[in-house]
Amino acid sequence: MPSQDTAAATSPDAAISAAPDDVVKRLLIDGQLVTAERTFPSINPATGEIFGYAPDASVEQAEQAILAARRAFDTTDWSTNVAFRQRCLEQLYQALRDDVEELRELTITEVGATVVLTKGNQLEIPIEIVRYYADLLKTYSFTEDLGVVDVRGTKHHRWLEKEAGGVVAAIAAYNYPHQLALAKLAPALAAGCTVVLKGAPDTPLSTLALGEIIARTDIPAGVVNVLGGTEIAVGELLTTHPAVDAVTFTGSTPVGRKIMAAASDTLKRVFLELGGKSAAVVLDDADFQQAAQFVGFSIVTHAGQGCALTSRMLVPRQHHDEIVELVKANFGMVRYGDPHNPKTYMGPLISEKQRDKVDGLVQRAVAEGATLAFGGEKVEPGFFYQPTLLANVHPDSEIAQEEVFGPVLAVIPFDDDDDAVAIANNSQYGLSGGVFSGDQERAKAVARRIRTGTFSINGGNYFSADVPFGGFKQSGIGRESGIAGMEEFLEIKALAEVAQNV
């Protein structure tokens, strides 16, 4: 039980020190919107200035949230009442649509997302994930009949029942906070699980805003709990607490390894969506202009802060310089700056720390022999970094192997299709990729040889609520979205009875 002091600190009346114009959000714990003893600032990455404050959830509050989720799963009919879950998801979808403009403003300011991105993968497309799972519950069968078999002269009827997996700890990264939160939350709720959702310290208000919206719906107390904060111990509790049955995490591969190790003591189910170093392969019969435009503008989307972006561009050796010039021309057209400006294509990196990391990787790449063909400089105010093009990159170099998470494209030459496939697969990651060719069958043949969880052929878009998303190798375990995304949160129970009247 929480102490009296802790209980007082989590009351709705607890004060947050903030200026009148600051954005302030609260935690959602057991159906109540609460604050905390401490707060921490949220920074506008386009200016470097504080614009709001978030409650810094304590370990005690995380414990309260976990126990609330456990109680809601064990003592209510949430896990078995499919019709009620379907109605609640529809209600949540409508509430998100009703608040979309407020969420848009918050996302632009806190995440550094551009206006056009909020109309796509940063906000409006993630909201549609909720509707997808609400609709899926209308048709999805949680049972599967396996028929009758004869065992030693007796008829036995067998069937499967798919049950909710239990309490889910969902931990999201900063780059697409609504997408990452809703891609975990919606399928888990559809499956009948209860959830403790923790947002990233860099974008806490965006995730906490979802909690405030959920508090207005009929989703029962404890079914969804939303935390924010900087305490490492809170994340450790979520991944080790015996009342948590499953952990779903999006973030870096090193942190994913630690989470998997921490969860092993209690054998929790773990779903990981981790890093990527995806390759776009441009074959010698491709439309080079199309490929340069697609890959060039893709890598600067959200300043390159996307795990599935193709950050390696593999090109025929004899056409290397030609394609570099085409990408260069496209980079020169990228408008970056204030993400509130509808004409801005690229916003800032999330923090000075992240920008320093990106710049360090670029500078080391040049020192190791890569050619800086474009960009490579910090831009201020805010945490902007120029679209950066590195040519003549060696496939084993740091810049070709490490995830940059910035607007940096490494161009790597190859000799033939086999060489291109080998270079693409020369990575610890296997999240996504792409191929460009004038011959669709040749492109498909290459695509099938590259070991990734998603793949684009000549610019094909796989990203949708009904398409499973995840990676091979050290890019992750499990899938988000689609039917597979919900089934990650289900346990399968096999039952048999002696058949009657057969």
Short mmCIF file of C-alpha atoms in Angstrom, two decimals:
data_model
loop_
_atom_site.label_atom_id
_atom_site.label_comp_id
_atom_site.label_asym_id
_atom_site.label_seq_id
_atom_site.Cartn_x
_atom_site.Cartn_y
_atom_site.Cartn_z
CA MET A 1 0.00 0.00 0.00
CA PRO A 2 1.25 3.55 -0.68
CA SER A 3 2.27 5.65 2.28
CA GLN A 4 0.19 8.63 3.36
CA ASP A 5 2.80 10.97 1.90
CA THR A 6 2.68 9.21 -1.46
CA ALA A 7 -1.10 9.26 -1.50
CA ALA A 8 -1.09 12.99 -0.85
CA ALA A 9 1.41 13.58 -3.62
CA THR A 10 -0.78 11.79 -6.14
CA SER A 11 -3.97 13.67 -5.40
CA PRO A 12 -5.52 15.72 -8.23
CA ASP A 13 -4.89 18.89 -6.20
CA ALA A 14 -1.12 18.47 -6.02
CA ALA A 15 0.45 21.56 -7.54
CA ILE A 16 2.74 21.82 -10.54
CA SER A 17 5.00 24.86 -10.67
CA ALA A 18 4.34 26.33 -14.08
CA ALA A 19 3.76 29.63 -15.82
CA PRO A 20 0.20 30.41 -16.94
CA ASP A 21 0.96 29.65 -20.58
CA ASP A 22 2.79 26.36 -19.94
CA VAL A 23 1.22 23.08 -21.05
CA VAL A 24 0.63 20.79 -18.08
CA LYS A 25 -0.60 17.17 -18.19
CA ARG A 26 -1.31 14.54 -15.53
CA LEU A 27 -0.76 10.83 -15.01
CA LEU A 28 -3.66 8.39 -15.30
CA ILE A 29 -3.63 5.84 -12.47
CA ASP A 30 -6.60 3.64 -11.61
CA GLY A 31 -9.05 5.93 -13.36
CA GLN A 32 -7.79 9.11 -11.67
CA LEU A 33 -5.81 11.97 -13.22
CA VAL A 34 -3.03 12.76 -10.77
CA THR A 35 0.25 14.63 -10.57
CA ALA A 36 3.45 13.87 -8.67
CA GLU A 37 5.85 15.32 -6.14
CA ARG A 38 8.29 16.27 -8.87
CA THR A 39 7.86 17.59 -12.39
CA PHE A 40 10.24 17.88 -15.30
CA PRO A 41 10.21 20.19 -18.33
CA SER A 42 9.28 19.36 -21.88
CA ILE A 43 11.43 21.15 -24.44
CA ASN A 44 10.31 22.53 -27.79
CA PRO A 45 13.04 21.11 -30.06
CA ALA A 46 12.50 23.82 -32.68
CA THR A 47 13.48 26.53 -30.20
CA GLY A 48 15.26 24.76 -27.35
CA GLU A 49 12.89 26.43 -24.89
CA ILE A 50 10.66 24.96 -22.19
CA PHE A 51 6.99 24.97 -23.11
CA GLY A 52 5.44 22.64 -20.56
CA TYR A 53 5.85 20.37 -17.56
CA ALA A 54 5.08 16.73 -16.90
CA PRO A 55 4.73 14.88 -13.61
CA ASP A 56 7.73 12.69 -12.89
CA ALA A 57 6.08 9.41 -11.90
CA SER A 58 7.60 7.72 -8.87
CA VAL A 59 8.24 4.03 -8.33
CA GLU A 60 5.35 4.06 -5.87
CA GLN A 61 3.01 5.45 -8.50
CA ALA A 62 4.19 2.85 -11.01
CA GLU A 63 3.41 0.19 -8.42
CA GLN A 64 -0.09 1.65 -7.98
CA ALA A 65 -0.62 1.60 -11.74
CA ILE A 66 0.52 -2.01 -12.08
CA LEU A 67 -1.70 -3.19 -9.22
CA ALA A 68 -4.65 -1.25 -10.66
CA ALA A 69 -4.15 -2.98 -14.01
CA ARG A 70 -3.87 -6.35 -12.27
CA ARG A 71 -7.08 -5.74 -10.31
CA ALA A 72 -8.96 -4.60 -13.40
CA PHE A 73 -7.89 -7.73 -15.27
CA ASP A 74 -8.62 -10.16 -12.45
CA THR A 75 -11.85 -8.76 -11.01
CA THR A 76 -13.79 -7.22 -13.91
CA ASP A 77 -15.23 -8.70 -17.10
CA TRP A 78 -12.99 -6.55 -19.33
CA SER A 79 -11.04 -9.59 -20.55
CA THR A 80 -14.18 -11.52 -21.55
CA ASN A 81 -16.70 -8.86 -22.62
CA VAL A 82 -15.88 -8.45 -26.29
CA ALA A 83 -18.89 -6.26 -27.09
CA PHE A 84 -17.98 -3.83 -24.32
CA ARG A 85 -14.36 -3.62 -25.46
CA GLN A 86 -15.51 -2.95 -29.00
CA ARG A 87 -17.77 -0.12 -27.82
CA CYS A 88 -15.02 1.40 -25.68
CA LEU A 89 -12.58 1.39 -28.60
CA GLU A 90 -15.15 3.11 -30.80
CA GLN A 91 -15.66 5.69 -28.07
CA LEU A 92 -11.90 6.21 -27.74
CA TYR A 93 -11.58 6.63 -31.49
CA GLN A 94 -14.23 9.34 -31.51
CA ALA A 95 -12.66 11.11 -28.52
CA LEU A 96 -9.31 11.17 -30.29
CA ARG A 97 -10.93 12.56 -33.43
CA ASP A 98 -12.69 15.22 -31.37
CA ASP A 99 -9.37 16.34 -29.84
CA VAL A 100 -7.27 16.00 -32.97
CA GLU A 101 -6.48 19.72 -33.33
CA GLU A 102 -5.29 20.03 -29.74
CA LEU A 103 -3.20 16.89 -30.19
CA ARG A 104 -1.83 18.27 -33.46
CA GLU A 105 -0.61 21.47 -31.83
CA LEU A 106 0.97 19.53 -28.98
CA THR A 107 2.68 17.10 -31.36
CA ILE A 108 4.12 19.86 -33.53
CA THR A 109 5.47 21.72 -30.52
CA GLU A 110 6.77 18.86 -28.39
CA VAL A 111 7.82 16.29 -30.99
CA GLY A 112 9.00 18.73 -33.66
CA ALA A 113 6.73 17.04 -36.21
CA THR A 114 5.70 19.09 -39.21
CA VAL A 115 2.09 19.94 -39.97
CA VAL A 116 1.98 17.51 -42.88
CA LEU A 117 3.34 14.67 -40.72
CA THR A 118 0.56 15.16 -38.16
CA LYS A 119 -1.89 14.53 -40.99
CA GLY A 120 -0.15 11.21 -41.56
CA ASN A 121 1.97 8.90 -39.43
CA GLN A 122 2.45 11.28 -36.50
CA LEU A 123 -1.21 11.59 -35.55
CA GLU A 124 -4.14 10.98 -37.87
CA ILE A 125 -3.07 7.57 -39.20
CA PRO A 126 -2.34 6.28 -35.66
CA ILE A 127 -5.84 7.32 -34.58
CA GLU A 128 -7.19 5.06 -37.32
CA ILE A 129 -5.46 2.11 -35.62
CA VAL A 130 -8.06 2.38 -32.86
CA ARG A 131 -10.91 2.18 -35.33
CA TYR A 132 -9.27 -0.78 -37.08
CA TYR A 133 -9.24 -2.85 -33.88
CA ALA A 134 -12.76 -1.77 -32.94
CA ASP A 135 -13.92 -3.05 -36.33
CA LEU A 136 -11.81 -6.22 -36.06
CA LEU A 137 -13.65 -7.23 -32.89
CA LYS A 138 -16.89 -7.38 -34.88
CA THR A 139 -15.60 -10.31 -36.94
CA TYR A 140 -12.67 -11.88 -35.09
CA SER A 141 -13.33 -15.31 -33.59
CA PHE A 142 -11.73 -16.05 -30.24
CA THR A 143 -12.43 -19.77 -30.71
CA GLU A 144 -11.33 -22.30 -33.32
CA ASP A 145 -12.95 -25.69 -33.71
CA LEU A 146 -10.55 -28.58 -34.37
CA GLY A 147 -13.24 -31.19 -34.89
CA VAL A 148 -13.71 -34.67 -33.45
CA VAL A 149 -11.19 -37.50 -33.36
CA ASP A 150 -11.47 -41.13 -32.31
CA VAL A 151 -9.12 -42.16 -29.49
CA ARG A 152 -9.36 -45.84 -28.48
CA GLY A 153 -12.96 -46.07 -29.53
CA THR A 154 -14.10 -42.81 -27.88
CA LYS A 155 -14.97 -39.63 -29.75
CA HIS A 156 -13.21 -36.49 -28.51
CA HIS A 157 -14.15 -32.96 -29.52
CA ARG A 158 -11.27 -30.45 -29.46
CA TRP A 159 -11.22 -26.69 -29.81
CA LEU A 160 -9.04 -23.65 -29.09
CA GLU A 161 -9.95 -20.56 -27.10
CA LYS A 162 -7.89 -17.39 -27.36
CA GLU A 163 -7.70 -15.58 -24.04
CA ALA A 164 -6.31 -12.19 -23.05
CA GLY A 165 -2.67 -12.42 -22.01
CA GLY A 166 -3.05 -10.33 -18.84
CA VAL A 167 -1.35 -7.12 -17.71
CA VAL A 168 0.79 -5.42 -20.34
CA ALA A 169 3.59 -2.94 -19.70
CA ALA A 170 3.88 -0.80 -22.84
CA ILE A 171 6.95 1.43 -23.18
CA ALA A 172 7.12 3.83 -26.13
CA ALA A 173 9.90 5.86 -27.76
CA TYR A 174 9.89 9.60 -28.46
CA ASN A 175 9.92 9.81 -32.24
CA TYR A 176 6.29 8.93 -33.07
CA PRO A 177 4.61 8.97 -29.64
CA HIS A 178 1.01 8.60 -30.82
CA GLN A 179 1.79 5.89 -33.35
CA LEU A 180 3.87 3.91 -30.89
CA ALA A 181 1.40 4.27 -28.02
CA LEU A 182 -1.74 3.44 -30.01
CA ALA A 183 -0.10 0.56 -31.90
CA LYS A 184 0.46 -1.06 -28.50
CA LEU A 185 -2.61 0.14 -26.65
CA ALA A 186 -5.35 -0.56 -29.21
CA PRO A 187 -4.54 -4.24 -29.95
CA ALA A 188 -3.85 -4.97 -26.28
CA LEU A 189 -7.24 -3.55 -25.30
CA ALA A 190 -8.95 -5.36 -28.17
CA ALA A 191 -7.42 -8.61 -26.93
CA GLY A 192 -8.82 -7.98 -23.44
CA CYS A 193 -5.59 -7.03 -21.69
CA THR A 194 -5.10 -4.21 -19.23
CA VAL A 195 -2.22 -1.81 -19.79
CA VAL A 196 0.33 0.39 -18.06
CA LEU A 197 1.65 2.74 -20.76
CA LYS A 198 4.84 4.74 -20.21
CA GLY A 199 5.79 7.53 -22.57
CA ALA A 200 9.30 8.69 -23.40
CA PRO A 201 10.97 11.40 -21.27
CA ASP A 202 11.58 13.53 -24.37
CA THR A 203 7.88 13.64 -25.36
CA PRO A 204 5.92 13.05 -22.14
CA LEU A 205 3.02 15.42 -22.74
CA SER A 206 1.97 13.79 -26.00
CA THR A 207 1.53 10.42 -24.29
CA LEU A 208 -0.06 11.86 -21.16
CA ALA A 209 -2.59 13.65 -23.37
CA LEU A 210 -3.84 10.21 -24.46
CA GLY A 211 -4.38 9.35 -20.80
CA GLU A 212 -6.47 12.45 -20.24
CA ILE A 213 -8.63 11.52 -23.24
CA ILE A 214 -9.02 7.93 -22.04
CA ALA A 215 -10.19 9.23 -18.65
CA ARG A 216 -13.25 10.71 -20.39
CA THR A 217 -14.31 7.39 -21.92
CA ASP A 218 -16.13 4.40 -20.42
CA ILE A 219 -12.92 2.37 -20.26
CA PRO A 220 -13.03 1.13 -16.65
CA ALA A 221 -10.63 2.36 -13.96
CA GLY A 222 -7.36 0.48 -14.02
CA VAL A 223 -7.75 -0.92 -17.54
CA VAL A 224 -5.43 1.79 -18.89
CA ASN A 225 -2.84 3.60 -16.78
CA VAL A 226 -0.53 6.20 -18.31
CA LEU A 227 2.78 7.21 -16.79
CA GLY A 228 5.48 9.68 -17.71
CA GLY A 229 8.81 10.38 -16.15
CA THR A 230 12.55 10.20 -16.03
CA GLU A 231 13.05 7.58 -13.31
CA ILE A 232 14.97 4.59 -14.66
CA ALA A 233 13.61 2.60 -11.73
CA VAL A 234 10.06 3.01 -13.06
CA GLY A 235 10.98 1.28 -16.31
CA GLU A 236 12.81 -1.42 -14.38
CA LEU A 237 9.72 -2.04 -12.25
CA LEU A 238 7.49 -2.36 -15.31
CA THR A 239 9.77 -5.00 -16.82
CA THR A 240 10.31 -7.04 -13.65
CA HIS A 241 7.10 -6.78 -11.59
CA PRO A 242 5.50 -10.21 -11.07
CA ALA A 243 2.02 -8.77 -11.71
CA VAL A 244 3.01 -7.83 -15.28
CA ASP A 245 2.47 -10.63 -17.82
CA ALA A 246 3.89 -9.05 -20.98
CA VAL A 247 6.16 -6.21 -22.01
CA THR A 248 6.00 -4.38 -25.33
CA PHE A 249 8.80 -1.92 -26.02
CA THR A 250 9.85 0.36 -28.86
CA GLY A 251 13.31 1.87 -28.74
CA SER A 252 16.96 1.12 -29.27
CA THR A 253 18.35 -2.38 -29.61
CA PRO A 254 20.72 -2.04 -26.60
CA VAL A 255 17.80 -1.10 -24.33
CA GLY A 256 15.70 -3.88 -25.86
CA ARG A 257 18.38 -6.41 -24.88
CA LYS A 258 18.29 -5.15 -21.28
CA ILE A 259 14.49 -5.37 -21.16
CA MET A 260 14.53 -8.91 -22.51
CA ALA A 261 17.07 -9.91 -19.87
CA ALA A 262 15.13 -8.20 -17.06
CA ALA A 263 11.85 -9.86 -18.08
CA SER A 264 13.43 -13.32 -18.19
CA ASP A 265 13.36 -13.80 -14.42
CA THR A 266 9.55 -13.99 -14.51
CA LEU A 267 9.34 -15.37 -18.08
CA LYS A 268 7.22 -12.50 -19.33
CA ARG A 269 6.21 -12.42 -22.96
CA VAL A 270 8.31 -9.71 -24.61
CA PHE A 271 7.58 -7.90 -27.87
CA LEU A 272 10.34 -5.63 -29.13
CA GLU A 273 10.35 -3.10 -31.97
CA LEU A 274 13.96 -1.98 -32.10
CA GLY A 275 16.50 -0.34 -34.35
CA GLY A 276 17.07 -0.45 -38.06
CA LYS A 277 19.69 0.22 -40.69
CA SER A 278 17.53 -0.43 -43.70
CA ALA A 279 18.86 -0.49 -47.24
CA ALA A 280 17.30 0.87 -50.41
CA VAL A 281 18.74 -1.06 -53.35
CA VAL A 282 18.77 0.75 -56.71
CA LEU A 283 19.31 -1.75 -59.50
CA ASP A 284 20.94 -0.77 -62.77
CA ASP A 285 17.64 -0.79 -64.70
CA ALA A 286 15.84 1.47 -62.21
CA ASP A 287 14.53 4.96 -62.76
CA PHE A 288 17.35 6.74 -60.96
CA GLN A 289 15.47 10.02 -60.62
CA GLN A 290 12.49 8.27 -59.00
CA ALA A 291 14.75 6.34 -56.64
CA ALA A 292 16.78 9.41 -55.69
CA GLN A 293 13.63 11.39 -54.97
CA PHE A 294 11.97 8.63 -52.94
CA VAL A 295 15.01 7.70 -50.86
CA GLY A 296 16.24 11.28 -50.51
CA PHE A 297 12.98 12.70 -49.20
CA SER A 298 12.30 9.62 -47.08
CA ILE A 299 15.48 9.87 -45.00
CA VAL A 300 14.76 13.48 -44.02
CA THR A 301 11.18 12.69 -42.95
CA HIS A 302 10.94 13.76 -39.30
CA ALA A 303 14.65 14.61 -39.50
CA GLY A 304 15.48 10.95 -40.04
CA GLN A 305 14.05 9.91 -36.67
CA GLY A 306 12.35 6.77 -37.93
CA CYS A 307 13.53 3.21 -37.29
CA ALA A 308 12.29 1.90 -40.65
CA LEU A 309 13.73 4.67 -42.84
CA THR A 310 16.18 3.50 -45.50
CA SER A 311 19.40 5.12 -44.29
CA ARG A 312 21.64 3.13 -46.65
CA MET A 313 21.31 3.65 -50.40
CA LEU A 314 22.94 0.86 -52.40
CA VAL A 315 23.73 1.88 -55.99
CA PRO A 316 25.44 0.29 -59.01
CA ARG A 317 29.13 1.19 -58.85
CA GLN A 318 29.17 2.53 -62.42
CA HIS A 319 26.26 4.88 -61.63
CA HIS A 320 27.38 5.96 -58.14
CA ASP A 321 28.33 9.55 -58.96
CA GLU A 322 25.26 10.10 -61.15
CA ILE A 323 22.87 9.00 -58.42
CA VAL A 324 24.71 11.00 -55.74
CA GLU A 325 24.17 14.15 -57.83
CA LEU A 326 20.45 13.38 -58.13
CA VAL A 327 20.08 12.93 -54.36
CA LYS A 328 22.10 16.08 -53.81
CA ALA A 329 19.70 18.05 -55.95
CA ASN A 330 16.74 16.73 -53.96
CA PHE A 331 18.41 17.52 -50.63
CA GLY A 332 18.88 21.08 -51.86
CA MET A 333 15.11 21.44 -52.15
CA VAL A 334 14.31 20.28 -48.61
CA ARG A 335 12.77 23.10 -46.58
CA TYR A 336 13.60 22.79 -42.90
CA GLY A 337 12.72 25.07 -40.00
CA ASP A 338 9.64 25.93 -37.97
CA PRO A 339 7.43 22.81 -37.98
CA HIS A 340 4.34 25.00 -37.54
CA ASN A 341 4.90 26.40 -41.03
CA PRO A 342 2.83 24.26 -43.46
CA LYS A 343 5.59 24.66 -46.08
CA THR A 344 8.26 23.11 -43.83
CA TYR A 345 9.23 19.58 -44.86
CA MET A 346 11.75 18.75 -42.12
CA GLY A 347 11.67 19.71 -38.48
CA PRO A 348 14.34 19.45 -35.76
CA LEU A 349 15.96 16.55 -34.00
CA ILE A 350 14.50 15.90 -30.57
CA SER A 351 17.40 17.20 -28.45
CA GLU A 352 20.88 18.64 -28.41
CA LYS A 353 22.16 15.26 -27.22
CA GLN A 354 20.70 13.51 -30.26
CA ARG A 355 22.05 16.16 -32.61
CA ASP A 356 25.54 15.77 -31.12
CA LYS A 357 25.31 12.01 -31.65
CA VAL A 358 24.32 12.47 -35.30
CA ASP A 359 27.06 15.02 -35.92
CA GLY A 360 29.65 12.79 -34.28
CA LEU A 361 28.76 9.88 -36.56
CA VAL A 362 28.98 12.12 -39.64
CA GLN A 363 32.33 13.61 -38.67
CA ARG A 364 33.81 10.18 -37.94
CA ALA A 365 32.49 8.86 -41.27
CA VAL A 366 34.30 11.62 -43.15
CA ALA A 367 37.46 10.99 -41.15
CA GLU A 368 37.22 7.30 -42.10
CA GLY A 369 37.05 8.08 -45.82
CA ALA A 370 33.43 8.80 -46.76
CA THR A 371 32.80 11.80 -49.00
CA LEU A 372 30.63 14.56 -47.55
CA ALA A 373 28.52 15.40 -50.61
CA PHE A 374 25.95 17.61 -48.88
CA GLY A 375 25.13 19.06 -45.46
CA GLY A 376 26.84 17.91 -42.30
CA GLU A 377 26.24 21.03 -40.19
CA LYS A 378 24.17 22.01 -37.17
CA VAL A 379 21.58 24.75 -37.63
CA GLU A 380 20.31 26.97 -34.83
CA PRO A 381 18.20 28.03 -32.98
CA GLY A 382 16.70 24.73 -31.96
CA PHE A 383 18.11 21.28 -32.67
CA PHE A 384 18.22 21.26 -36.47
CA TYR A 385 20.71 19.35 -38.60
CA GLN A 386 21.14 19.76 -42.32
CA PRO A 387 20.08 16.95 -44.66
CA THR A 388 23.38 15.13 -45.03
CA LEU A 389 24.64 12.96 -47.86
CA LEU A 390 27.69 10.72 -47.51
CA ALA A 391 29.06 9.07 -50.64
CA ASN A 392 31.57 6.29 -51.28
CA VAL A 393 30.70 4.68 -47.95
CA HIS A 394 32.31 1.35 -47.11
CA PRO A 395 29.68 -1.27 -46.19
CA ASP A 396 31.57 -2.29 -43.02
CA SER A 397 32.11 1.25 -41.72
CA GLU A 398 30.47 2.63 -38.59
CA ILE A 399 28.13 4.91 -40.56
CA ALA A 400 26.95 1.89 -42.61
CA GLN A 401 26.38 -0.28 -39.54
CA GLU A 402 25.15 1.98 -36.73
CA GLU A 403 21.67 3.48 -36.52
CA VAL A 404 22.06 7.26 -36.84
CA PHE A 405 18.47 8.40 -36.22
CA GLY A 406 19.08 11.61 -38.10
CA PRO A 407 18.74 13.02 -41.64
CA VAL A 408 21.84 11.22 -42.92
CA LEU A 409 21.99 9.03 -46.03
CA ALA A 410 24.97 6.76 -46.71
CA VAL A 411 25.50 5.83 -50.38
CA ILE A 412 27.26 2.48 -50.88
CA PRO A 413 28.32 1.13 -54.30
CA PHE A 414 27.77 -2.51 -55.33
CA ASP A 415 28.84 -4.65 -58.28
CA ASP A 416 25.82 -6.85 -59.11
CA ASP A 417 22.54 -8.13 -57.64
CA ASP A 418 24.26 -10.75 -55.49
CA ASP A 419 26.64 -8.13 -54.09
CA ALA A 420 23.71 -5.78 -53.36
CA VAL A 421 21.85 -8.49 -51.45
CA ALA A 422 24.97 -9.37 -49.46
CA ILE A 423 25.55 -5.74 -48.49
CA ALA A 424 21.90 -5.23 -47.56
CA ASN A 425 22.03 -8.31 -45.31
CA ASN A 426 25.36 -7.23 -43.81
CA SER A 427 23.72 -5.78 -40.70
CA GLN A 428 22.63 -6.80 -37.23
CA TYR A 429 19.29 -5.25 -38.12
CA GLY A 430 16.45 -6.46 -40.33
CA LEU A 431 13.56 -4.06 -40.01
CA SER A 432 12.79 -2.73 -43.47
CA GLY A 433 14.19 -1.96 -46.90
CA GLY A 434 13.39 -1.21 -50.49
CA VAL A 435 14.36 -2.01 -54.05
CA PHE A 436 14.00 -0.09 -57.32
CA SER A 437 14.03 -1.76 -60.71
CA GLY A 438 12.41 -1.45 -64.11
CA ASP A 439 11.71 -5.19 -63.95
CA GLN A 440 9.12 -5.95 -61.27
CA GLU A 441 9.98 -9.65 -61.11
CA ARG A 442 13.68 -8.90 -60.72
CA ALA A 443 12.81 -6.47 -57.92
CA LYS A 444 10.68 -9.09 -56.15
CA ALA A 445 13.48 -11.65 -56.45
CA VAL A 446 15.86 -9.27 -54.70
CA ALA A 447 13.24 -8.32 -52.09
CA ARG A 448 12.72 -11.96 -51.12
CA ARG A 449 16.44 -12.46 -50.50
CA ILE A 450 16.80 -9.54 -48.08
CA ARG A 451 16.01 -10.53 -44.50
CA THR A 452 13.69 -7.85 -43.17
CA GLY A 453 10.20 -7.72 -41.70
CA THR A 454 8.87 -5.14 -44.16
CA PHE A 455 9.92 -4.20 -47.68
CA SER A 456 8.98 -1.68 -50.36
CA ILE A 457 9.17 -2.43 -54.08
CA ASN A 458 9.44 0.63 -56.34
CA GLY A 459 8.02 2.84 -53.61
CA GLY A 460 5.20 0.54 -52.48
CA ASN A 461 3.71 1.56 -49.12
CA TYR A 462 3.23 -1.28 -46.62
CA PHE A 463 2.47 0.97 -43.63
CA SER A 464 -1.15 0.54 -42.55
CA ALA A 465 -3.18 -0.53 -39.52
CA ASP A 466 -3.92 -3.93 -41.09
CA VAL A 467 -0.30 -4.77 -41.98
CA PRO A 468 1.92 -6.46 -39.35
CA PHE A 469 5.04 -4.40 -38.61
CA GLY A 470 8.25 -5.68 -37.04
CA GLY A 471 11.71 -6.92 -37.77
CA PHE A 472 14.09 -9.81 -38.23
CA LYS A 473 17.36 -10.31 -36.35
CA GLN A 474 18.11 -7.59 -33.77
CA SER A 475 15.38 -5.30 -35.08
CA GLY A 476 12.91 -6.97 -32.78
CA ILE A 477 10.61 -9.78 -31.75
CA GLY A 478 6.91 -9.96 -32.56
CA ARG A 479 4.64 -7.77 -34.67
CA GLU A 480 2.50 -4.69 -34.22
CA SER A 481 -0.65 -3.89 -36.21
CA GLY A 482 -2.89 -6.22 -38.16
CA ILE A 483 -4.43 -9.40 -36.80
CA ALA A 484 -0.94 -10.55 -35.81
CA GLY A 485 -0.59 -7.44 -33.65
CA MET A 486 -3.63 -8.38 -31.56
CA GLU A 487 -2.71 -12.04 -31.38
CA GLU A 488 0.60 -11.09 -29.72
CA PHE A 489 -1.55 -10.27 -26.67
CA LEU A 490 -3.56 -13.52 -26.69
CA GLU A 491 -2.85 -16.86 -25.03
CA ILE A 492 -4.09 -20.04 -26.72
CA LYS A 493 -5.89 -22.61 -24.58
CA ALA A 494 -6.62 -26.05 -26.03
CA LEU A 495 -9.71 -27.84 -24.69
CA ALA A 496 -11.17 -31.28 -25.28
CA GLU A 497 -14.33 -33.06 -24.19
CA VAL A 498 -15.77 -36.46 -24.73
CA ALA A 499 -18.11 -35.89 -27.63
CA GLN A 500 -21.80 -36.35 -27.02
CA ASN A 501 -24.25 -37.63 -29.64
CA VAL A 502 -21.63 -38.02 -32.34
#
